[in-house]
GROMACS .gro file of C-alpha atoms in nm:
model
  332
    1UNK     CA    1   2.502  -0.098   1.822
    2UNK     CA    2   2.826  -0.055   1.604
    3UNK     CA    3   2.705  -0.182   1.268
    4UNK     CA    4   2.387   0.029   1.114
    5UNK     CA    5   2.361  -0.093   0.749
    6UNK     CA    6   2.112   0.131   0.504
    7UNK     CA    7   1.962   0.041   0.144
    8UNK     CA    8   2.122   0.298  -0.061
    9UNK     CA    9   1.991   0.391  -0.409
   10UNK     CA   10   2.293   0.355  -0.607
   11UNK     CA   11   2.139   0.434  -0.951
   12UNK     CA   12   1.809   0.531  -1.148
   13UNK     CA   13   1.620   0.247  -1.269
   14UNK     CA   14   1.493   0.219  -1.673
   15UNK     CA   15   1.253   0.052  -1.657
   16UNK     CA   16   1.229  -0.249  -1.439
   17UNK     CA   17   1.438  -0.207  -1.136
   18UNK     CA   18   1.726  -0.462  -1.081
   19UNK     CA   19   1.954  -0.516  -0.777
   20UNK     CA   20   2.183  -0.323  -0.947
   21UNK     CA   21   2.020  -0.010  -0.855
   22UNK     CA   22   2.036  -0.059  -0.440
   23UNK     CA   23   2.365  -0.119  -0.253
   24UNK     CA   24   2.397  -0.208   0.132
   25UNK     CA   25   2.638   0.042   0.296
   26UNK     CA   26   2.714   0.040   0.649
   27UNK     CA   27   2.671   0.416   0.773
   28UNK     CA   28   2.714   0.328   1.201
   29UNK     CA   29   2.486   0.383   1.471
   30UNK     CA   30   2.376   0.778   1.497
   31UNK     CA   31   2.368   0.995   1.812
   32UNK     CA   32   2.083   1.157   1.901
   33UNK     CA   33   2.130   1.552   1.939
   34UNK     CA   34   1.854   1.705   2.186
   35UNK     CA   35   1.470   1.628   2.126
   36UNK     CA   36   1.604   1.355   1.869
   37UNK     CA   37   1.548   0.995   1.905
   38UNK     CA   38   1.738   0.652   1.777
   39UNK     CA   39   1.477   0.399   1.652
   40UNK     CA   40   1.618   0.036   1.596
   41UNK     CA   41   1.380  -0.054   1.333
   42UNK     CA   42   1.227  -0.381   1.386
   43UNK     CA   43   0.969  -0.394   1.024
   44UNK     CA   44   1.023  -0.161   0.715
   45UNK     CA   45   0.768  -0.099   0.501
   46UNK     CA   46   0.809  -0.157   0.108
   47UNK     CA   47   0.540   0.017  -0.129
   48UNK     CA   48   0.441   0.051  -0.488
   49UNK     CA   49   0.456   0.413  -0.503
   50UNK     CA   50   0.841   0.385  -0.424
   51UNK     CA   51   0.926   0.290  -0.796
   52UNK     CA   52   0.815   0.667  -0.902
   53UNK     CA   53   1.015   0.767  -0.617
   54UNK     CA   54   1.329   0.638  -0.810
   55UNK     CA   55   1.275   0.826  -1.119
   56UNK     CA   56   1.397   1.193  -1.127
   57UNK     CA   57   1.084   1.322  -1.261
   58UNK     CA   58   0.883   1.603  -1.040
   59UNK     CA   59   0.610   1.472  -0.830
   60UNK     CA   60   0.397   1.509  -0.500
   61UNK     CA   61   0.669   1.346  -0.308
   62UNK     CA   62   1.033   1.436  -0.339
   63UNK     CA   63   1.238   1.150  -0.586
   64UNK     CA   64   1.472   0.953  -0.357
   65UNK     CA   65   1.883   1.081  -0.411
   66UNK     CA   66   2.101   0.897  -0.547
   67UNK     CA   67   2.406   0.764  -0.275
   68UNK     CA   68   2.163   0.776   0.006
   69UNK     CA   69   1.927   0.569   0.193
   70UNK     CA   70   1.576   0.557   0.107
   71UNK     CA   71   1.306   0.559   0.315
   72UNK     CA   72   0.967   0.485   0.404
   73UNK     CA   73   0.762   0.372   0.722
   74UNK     CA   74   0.872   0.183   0.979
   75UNK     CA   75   0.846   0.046   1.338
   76UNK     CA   76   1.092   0.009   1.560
   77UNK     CA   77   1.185   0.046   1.969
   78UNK     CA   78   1.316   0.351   2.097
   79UNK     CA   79   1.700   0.307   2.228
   80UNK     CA   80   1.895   0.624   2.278
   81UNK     CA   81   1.724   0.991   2.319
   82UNK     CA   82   1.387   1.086   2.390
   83UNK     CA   83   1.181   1.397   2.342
   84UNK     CA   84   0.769   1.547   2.299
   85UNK     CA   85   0.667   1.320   2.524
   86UNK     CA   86   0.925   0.985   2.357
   87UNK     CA   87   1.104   0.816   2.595
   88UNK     CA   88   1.349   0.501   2.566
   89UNK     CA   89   1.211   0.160   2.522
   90UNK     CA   90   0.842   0.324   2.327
   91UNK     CA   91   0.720   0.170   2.014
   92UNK     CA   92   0.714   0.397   1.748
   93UNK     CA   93   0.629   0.434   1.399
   94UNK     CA   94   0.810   0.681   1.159
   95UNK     CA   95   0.889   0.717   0.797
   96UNK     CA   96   1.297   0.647   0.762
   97UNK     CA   97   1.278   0.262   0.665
   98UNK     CA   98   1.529   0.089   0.461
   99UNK     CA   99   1.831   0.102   0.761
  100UNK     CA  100   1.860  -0.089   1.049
  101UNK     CA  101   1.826   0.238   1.285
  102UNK     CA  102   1.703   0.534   1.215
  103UNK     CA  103   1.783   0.910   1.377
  104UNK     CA  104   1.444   1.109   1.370
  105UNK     CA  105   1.299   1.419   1.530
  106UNK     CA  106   1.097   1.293   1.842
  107UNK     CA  107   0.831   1.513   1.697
  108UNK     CA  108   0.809   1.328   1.363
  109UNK     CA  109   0.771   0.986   1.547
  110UNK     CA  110   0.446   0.856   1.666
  111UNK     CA  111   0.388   0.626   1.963
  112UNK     CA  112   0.191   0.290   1.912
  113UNK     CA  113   0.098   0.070   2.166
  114UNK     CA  114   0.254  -0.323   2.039
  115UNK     CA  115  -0.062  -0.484   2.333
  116UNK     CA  116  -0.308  -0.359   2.132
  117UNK     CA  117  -0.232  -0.566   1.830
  118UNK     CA  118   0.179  -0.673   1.643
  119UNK     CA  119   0.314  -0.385   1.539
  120UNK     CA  120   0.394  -0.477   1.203
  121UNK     CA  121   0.008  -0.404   1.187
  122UNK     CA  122   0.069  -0.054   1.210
  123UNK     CA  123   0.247  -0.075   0.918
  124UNK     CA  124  -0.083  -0.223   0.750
  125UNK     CA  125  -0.365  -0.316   0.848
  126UNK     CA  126  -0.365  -0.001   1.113
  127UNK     CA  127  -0.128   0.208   0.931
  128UNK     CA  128  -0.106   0.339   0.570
  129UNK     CA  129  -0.226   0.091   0.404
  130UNK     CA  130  -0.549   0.053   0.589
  131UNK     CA  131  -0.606   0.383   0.565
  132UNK     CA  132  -0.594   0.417   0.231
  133UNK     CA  133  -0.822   0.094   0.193
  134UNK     CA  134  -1.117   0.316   0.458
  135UNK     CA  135  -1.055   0.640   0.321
  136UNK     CA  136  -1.080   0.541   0.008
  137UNK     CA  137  -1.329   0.343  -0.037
  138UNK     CA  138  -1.548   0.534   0.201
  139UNK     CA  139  -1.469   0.902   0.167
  140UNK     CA  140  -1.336   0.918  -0.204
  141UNK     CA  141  -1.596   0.717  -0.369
  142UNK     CA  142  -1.852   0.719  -0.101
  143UNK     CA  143  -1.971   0.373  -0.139
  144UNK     CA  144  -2.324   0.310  -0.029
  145UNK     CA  145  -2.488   0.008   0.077
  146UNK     CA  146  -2.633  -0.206  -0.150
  147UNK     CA  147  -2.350  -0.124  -0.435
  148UNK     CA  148  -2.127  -0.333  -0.616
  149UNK     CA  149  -1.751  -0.267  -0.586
  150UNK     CA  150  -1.480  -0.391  -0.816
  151UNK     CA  151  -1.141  -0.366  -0.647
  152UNK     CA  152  -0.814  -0.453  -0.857
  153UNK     CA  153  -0.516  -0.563  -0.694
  154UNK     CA  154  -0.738  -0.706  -0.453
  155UNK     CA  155  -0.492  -0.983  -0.276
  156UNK     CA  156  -0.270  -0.655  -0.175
  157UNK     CA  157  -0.244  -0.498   0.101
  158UNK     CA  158  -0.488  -0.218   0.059
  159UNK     CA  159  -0.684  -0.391  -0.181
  160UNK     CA  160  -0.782  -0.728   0.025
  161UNK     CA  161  -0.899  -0.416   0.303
  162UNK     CA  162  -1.076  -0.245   0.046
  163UNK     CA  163  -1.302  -0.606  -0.090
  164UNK     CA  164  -1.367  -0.680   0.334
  165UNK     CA  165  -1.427  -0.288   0.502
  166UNK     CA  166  -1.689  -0.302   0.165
  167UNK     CA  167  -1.871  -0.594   0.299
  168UNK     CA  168  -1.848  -0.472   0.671
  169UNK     CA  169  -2.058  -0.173   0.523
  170UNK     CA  170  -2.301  -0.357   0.360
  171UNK     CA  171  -2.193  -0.388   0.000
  172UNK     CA  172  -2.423  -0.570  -0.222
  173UNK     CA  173  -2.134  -0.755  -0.425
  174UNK     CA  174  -1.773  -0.722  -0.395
  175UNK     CA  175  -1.568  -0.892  -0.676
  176UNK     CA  176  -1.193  -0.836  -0.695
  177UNK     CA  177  -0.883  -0.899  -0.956
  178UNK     CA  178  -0.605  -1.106  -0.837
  179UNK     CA  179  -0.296  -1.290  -1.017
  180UNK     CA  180  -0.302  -1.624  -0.929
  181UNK     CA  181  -0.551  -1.938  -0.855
  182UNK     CA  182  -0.398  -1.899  -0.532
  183UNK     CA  183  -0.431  -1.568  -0.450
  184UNK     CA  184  -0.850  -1.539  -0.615
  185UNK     CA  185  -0.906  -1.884  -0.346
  186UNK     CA  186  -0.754  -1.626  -0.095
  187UNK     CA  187  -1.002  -1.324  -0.189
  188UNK     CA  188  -1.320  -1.594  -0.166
  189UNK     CA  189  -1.211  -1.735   0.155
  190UNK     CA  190  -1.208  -1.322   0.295
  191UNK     CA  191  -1.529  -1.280   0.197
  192UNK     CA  192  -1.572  -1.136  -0.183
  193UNK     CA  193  -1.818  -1.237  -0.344
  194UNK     CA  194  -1.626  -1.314  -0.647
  195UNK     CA  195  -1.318  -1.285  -0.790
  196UNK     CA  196  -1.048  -1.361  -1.087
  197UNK     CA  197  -0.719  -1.431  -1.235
  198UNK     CA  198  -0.666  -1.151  -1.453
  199UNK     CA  199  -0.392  -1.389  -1.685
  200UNK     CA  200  -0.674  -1.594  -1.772
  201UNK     CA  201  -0.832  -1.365  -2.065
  202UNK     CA  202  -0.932  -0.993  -2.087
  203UNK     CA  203  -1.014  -0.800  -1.791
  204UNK     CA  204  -1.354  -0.683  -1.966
  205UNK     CA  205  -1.454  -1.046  -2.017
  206UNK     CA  206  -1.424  -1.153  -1.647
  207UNK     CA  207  -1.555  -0.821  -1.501
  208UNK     CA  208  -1.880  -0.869  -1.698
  209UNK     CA  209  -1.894  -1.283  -1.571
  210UNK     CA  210  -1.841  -1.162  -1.196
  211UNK     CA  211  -2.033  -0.824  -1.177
  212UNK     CA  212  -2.345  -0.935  -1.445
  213UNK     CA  213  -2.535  -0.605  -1.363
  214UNK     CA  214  -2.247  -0.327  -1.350
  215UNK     CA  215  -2.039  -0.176  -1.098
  216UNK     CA  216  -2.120   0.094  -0.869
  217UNK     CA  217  -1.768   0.169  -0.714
  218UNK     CA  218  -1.391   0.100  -0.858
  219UNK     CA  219  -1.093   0.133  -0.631
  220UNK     CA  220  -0.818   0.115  -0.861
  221UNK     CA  221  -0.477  -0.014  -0.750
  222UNK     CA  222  -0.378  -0.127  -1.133
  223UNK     CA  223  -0.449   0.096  -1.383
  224UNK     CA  224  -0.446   0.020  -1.746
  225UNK     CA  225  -0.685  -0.241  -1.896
  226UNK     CA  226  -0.841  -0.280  -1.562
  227UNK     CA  227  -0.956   0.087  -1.521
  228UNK     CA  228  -1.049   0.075  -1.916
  229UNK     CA  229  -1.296  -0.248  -1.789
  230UNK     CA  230  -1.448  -0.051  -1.505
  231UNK     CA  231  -1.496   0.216  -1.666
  232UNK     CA  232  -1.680   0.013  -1.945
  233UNK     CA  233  -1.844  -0.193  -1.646
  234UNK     CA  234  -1.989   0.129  -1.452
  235UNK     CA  235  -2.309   0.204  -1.401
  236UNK     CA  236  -2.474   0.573  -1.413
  237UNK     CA  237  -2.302   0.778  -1.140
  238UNK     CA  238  -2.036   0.532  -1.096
  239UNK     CA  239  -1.749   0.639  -0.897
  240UNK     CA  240  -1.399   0.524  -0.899
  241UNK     CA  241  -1.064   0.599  -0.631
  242UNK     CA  242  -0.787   0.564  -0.842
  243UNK     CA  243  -0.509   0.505  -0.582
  244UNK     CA  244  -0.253   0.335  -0.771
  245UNK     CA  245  -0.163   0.215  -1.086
  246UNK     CA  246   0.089  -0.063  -1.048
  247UNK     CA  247   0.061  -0.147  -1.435
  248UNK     CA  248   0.252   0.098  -1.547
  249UNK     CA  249   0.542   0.206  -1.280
  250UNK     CA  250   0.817   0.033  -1.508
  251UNK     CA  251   0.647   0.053  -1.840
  252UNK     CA  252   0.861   0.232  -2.101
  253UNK     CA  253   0.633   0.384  -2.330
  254UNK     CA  254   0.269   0.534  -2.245
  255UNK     CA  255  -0.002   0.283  -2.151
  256UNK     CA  256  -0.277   0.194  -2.443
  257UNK     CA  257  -0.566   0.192  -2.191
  258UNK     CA  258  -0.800   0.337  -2.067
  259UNK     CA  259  -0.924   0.397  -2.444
  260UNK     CA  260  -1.292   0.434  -2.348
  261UNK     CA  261  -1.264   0.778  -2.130
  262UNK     CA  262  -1.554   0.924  -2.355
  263UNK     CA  263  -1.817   0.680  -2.159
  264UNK     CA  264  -1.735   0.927  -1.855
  265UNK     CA  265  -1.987   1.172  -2.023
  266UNK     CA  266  -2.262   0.983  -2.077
  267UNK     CA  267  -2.246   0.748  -1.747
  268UNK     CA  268  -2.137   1.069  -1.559
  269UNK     CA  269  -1.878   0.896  -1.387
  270UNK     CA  270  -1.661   0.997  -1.096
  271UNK     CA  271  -1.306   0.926  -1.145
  272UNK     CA  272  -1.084   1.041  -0.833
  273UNK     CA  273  -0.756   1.022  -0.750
  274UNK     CA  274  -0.669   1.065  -0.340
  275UNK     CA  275  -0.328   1.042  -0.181
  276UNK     CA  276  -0.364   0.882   0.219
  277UNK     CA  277  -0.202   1.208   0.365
  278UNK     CA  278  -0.479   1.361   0.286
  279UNK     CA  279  -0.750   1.186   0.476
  280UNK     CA  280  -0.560   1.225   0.866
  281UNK     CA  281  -0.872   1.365   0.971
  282UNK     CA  282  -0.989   1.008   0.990
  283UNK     CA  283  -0.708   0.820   1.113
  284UNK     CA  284  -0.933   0.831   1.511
  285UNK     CA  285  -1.231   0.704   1.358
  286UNK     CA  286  -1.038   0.461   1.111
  287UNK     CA  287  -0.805   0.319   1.379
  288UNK     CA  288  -1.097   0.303   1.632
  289UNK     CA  289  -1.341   0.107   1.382
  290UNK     CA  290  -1.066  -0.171   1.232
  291UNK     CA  291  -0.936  -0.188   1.589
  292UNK     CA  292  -1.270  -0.306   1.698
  293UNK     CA  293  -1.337  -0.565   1.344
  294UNK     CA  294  -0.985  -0.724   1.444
  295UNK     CA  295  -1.087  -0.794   1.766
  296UNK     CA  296  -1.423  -0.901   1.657
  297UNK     CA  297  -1.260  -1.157   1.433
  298UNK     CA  298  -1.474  -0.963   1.123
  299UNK     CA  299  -1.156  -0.886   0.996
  300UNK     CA  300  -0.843  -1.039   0.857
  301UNK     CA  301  -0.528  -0.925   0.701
  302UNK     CA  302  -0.266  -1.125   0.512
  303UNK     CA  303   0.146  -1.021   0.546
  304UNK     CA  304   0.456  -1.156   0.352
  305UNK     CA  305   0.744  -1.103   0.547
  306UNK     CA  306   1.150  -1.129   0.422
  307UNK     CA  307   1.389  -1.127   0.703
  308UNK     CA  308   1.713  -0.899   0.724
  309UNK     CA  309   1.807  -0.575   0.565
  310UNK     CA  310   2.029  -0.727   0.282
  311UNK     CA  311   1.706  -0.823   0.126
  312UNK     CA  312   1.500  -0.547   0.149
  313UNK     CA  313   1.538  -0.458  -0.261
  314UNK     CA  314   1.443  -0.817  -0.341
  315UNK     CA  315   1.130  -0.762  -0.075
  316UNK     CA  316   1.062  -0.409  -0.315
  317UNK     CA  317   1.117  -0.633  -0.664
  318UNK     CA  318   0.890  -0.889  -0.531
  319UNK     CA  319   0.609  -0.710  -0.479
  320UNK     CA  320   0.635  -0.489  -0.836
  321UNK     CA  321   0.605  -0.902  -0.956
  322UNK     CA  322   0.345  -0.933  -0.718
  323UNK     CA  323   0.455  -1.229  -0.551
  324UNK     CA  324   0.326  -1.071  -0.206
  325UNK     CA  325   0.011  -1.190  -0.068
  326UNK     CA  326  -0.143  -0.875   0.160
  327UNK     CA  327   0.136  -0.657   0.323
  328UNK     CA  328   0.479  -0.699   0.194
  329UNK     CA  329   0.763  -0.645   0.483
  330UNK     CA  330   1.116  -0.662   0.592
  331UNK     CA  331   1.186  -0.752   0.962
  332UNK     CA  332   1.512  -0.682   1.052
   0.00000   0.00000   0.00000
């Protein structure tokens, strides 16, 4: 436990980020002061919303400092310290990723038990990302049964829970953007009813092929032409939970689309946007309910996993090119 090397952000990316703007510093092992724990992270999370985090722009999370680690969830075992009820040797899940071990509160940590499922699911399927997927889809744009949902980003992590929790409610047609043949053959095979390449023409176009009668529900990971097309796609009353809009994190200049926003009127659509921290009130029910579908074999959940530290800012590039399919993460 001498060596404890961190993902520092040494500059502010324009733009696309590069390697350029992480470096791998060594910082040693902490010491726990009283009611503080050590956590030797075993799985860091990387996410989308991260890139904003890198920009020093205000928003509703802090931007990440420059010459410091960043951070985001993780799991890890519990080796030094203990506190609230965290003793040595727990499983725990906490939000100070991107370093090798991580000194935390014992308060801000939260126990999870690795028999009920791996716990790199807690940093998906049963964690944020799920979440997100439930809450959103269920609370934000109350979908009913019977509806058709359009989910982009669909072969991502929240997005391939989004197309199956739909169907486990009794959707009536769940179509989803992906991009690749590879990754659309992955969205049939969990389930959705359809789904397509969105490099292989406009977004409009293939919308319109796959959901023939409308859309009743959008949950928007993209952004960009693909909320312009469900907006255009929606039925009256439509509702959409914009969650993300990937599109656009490194884009220089303002996106073109959505140019249609005037069809809100008339359709009297529904366009929400929802951050996860807001739905905790749910995590019992959500946990209990996906719990049970995994177990059930009703549900299934994709991750793509780099190994070691070092390469945690290729892990975070990787998955802004969208070469992850379901949960990207970094085992260290």
């Amino acid at each position: 436990m001498s060596s404890n090397r961190e993902i520092h952000l040494a500059s502010r990316p324009q733009g696309w980020p590069t390697t350029d703007n992480f470096r791998l510093v060594d910082a040693g092992v902490p010491t726990p002061g009283p009611g503080q724990i050590v956590v030797r992270n075993q799985y860091i999370s990387v996410d989308p919303y991260m890139r904003g985090r890198m920009n020093d722009v205000k928003s509703y999370v802090p931007p990440f400092a420059l010459d410091a680690p960043l951070d985001g969830g993780a799991v890890g075992e519990v080796v030094a310290g203990g506190g609230d009820g965290i003793n040595v040797g727990d499983t725990v899940l906490h939000g100070l990723g991107w370093r090798e071990y991580a000194l935390l509160d014992a308060g801000s940590a939260r126990r999870v038990d690795p028999d009920l499922a791996p716990v790199s699911a807690y940093l998906g399927v049963l964690g944020m990302t799920g979440l997100t997927a439930y809450a959103g889809l269920l609370d934000v744009a109350a979908m009913r049964p019977g509806e058709t949902v359009f989910v982009s980003g669909a072969a991502g992590a929240v997005g391939s829970m989004v197309g199956q929790i739909a169907k486990l409610k009794g959707a009536g047609r769940v179509v989803g953007s992906a991009g690749s043949p590879a990754k659309v053959e992955r969205l049939t095979a969990l389930g959705f009813d359809a789904a397509f390449d969105y490099h292989d023409g406009p977004v409009r176009d293939a919308l319109k092929a796959a959901a023939p009668d409308g859309i009743d529900v959008y949950f928007d990971n993209v952004g960009g032409e693909h909320l312009e097309a469900a907006i255009g796609a929606m039925n009256l009353h439509g509702r959409a939970a914009i969650c993300g809009m990937i599109a656009q994190y490194n884009a220089a200049e303002p996106p073109a689309a959505p140019r249609n926003l005037a069809l809100v009127i008339g359709k009297r659509l529904t366009l929400r946007g929802f951050l996860v921290g807001d739905h905790g009130g749910l995590r019992e029910q959500f946990v209990t309910e996906v719990a049970g579908w995994l177990r059930e074999g009703k549900l299934s959940y994709d991750e793509t996993i780099v190994d070691g530290i070092e390469n945690a800012p290729d892990a975070f590039l990787g998955l802004l090119r969208g070469e992850n399919l379901g949960k990207m993460l970094v085992r260290l």
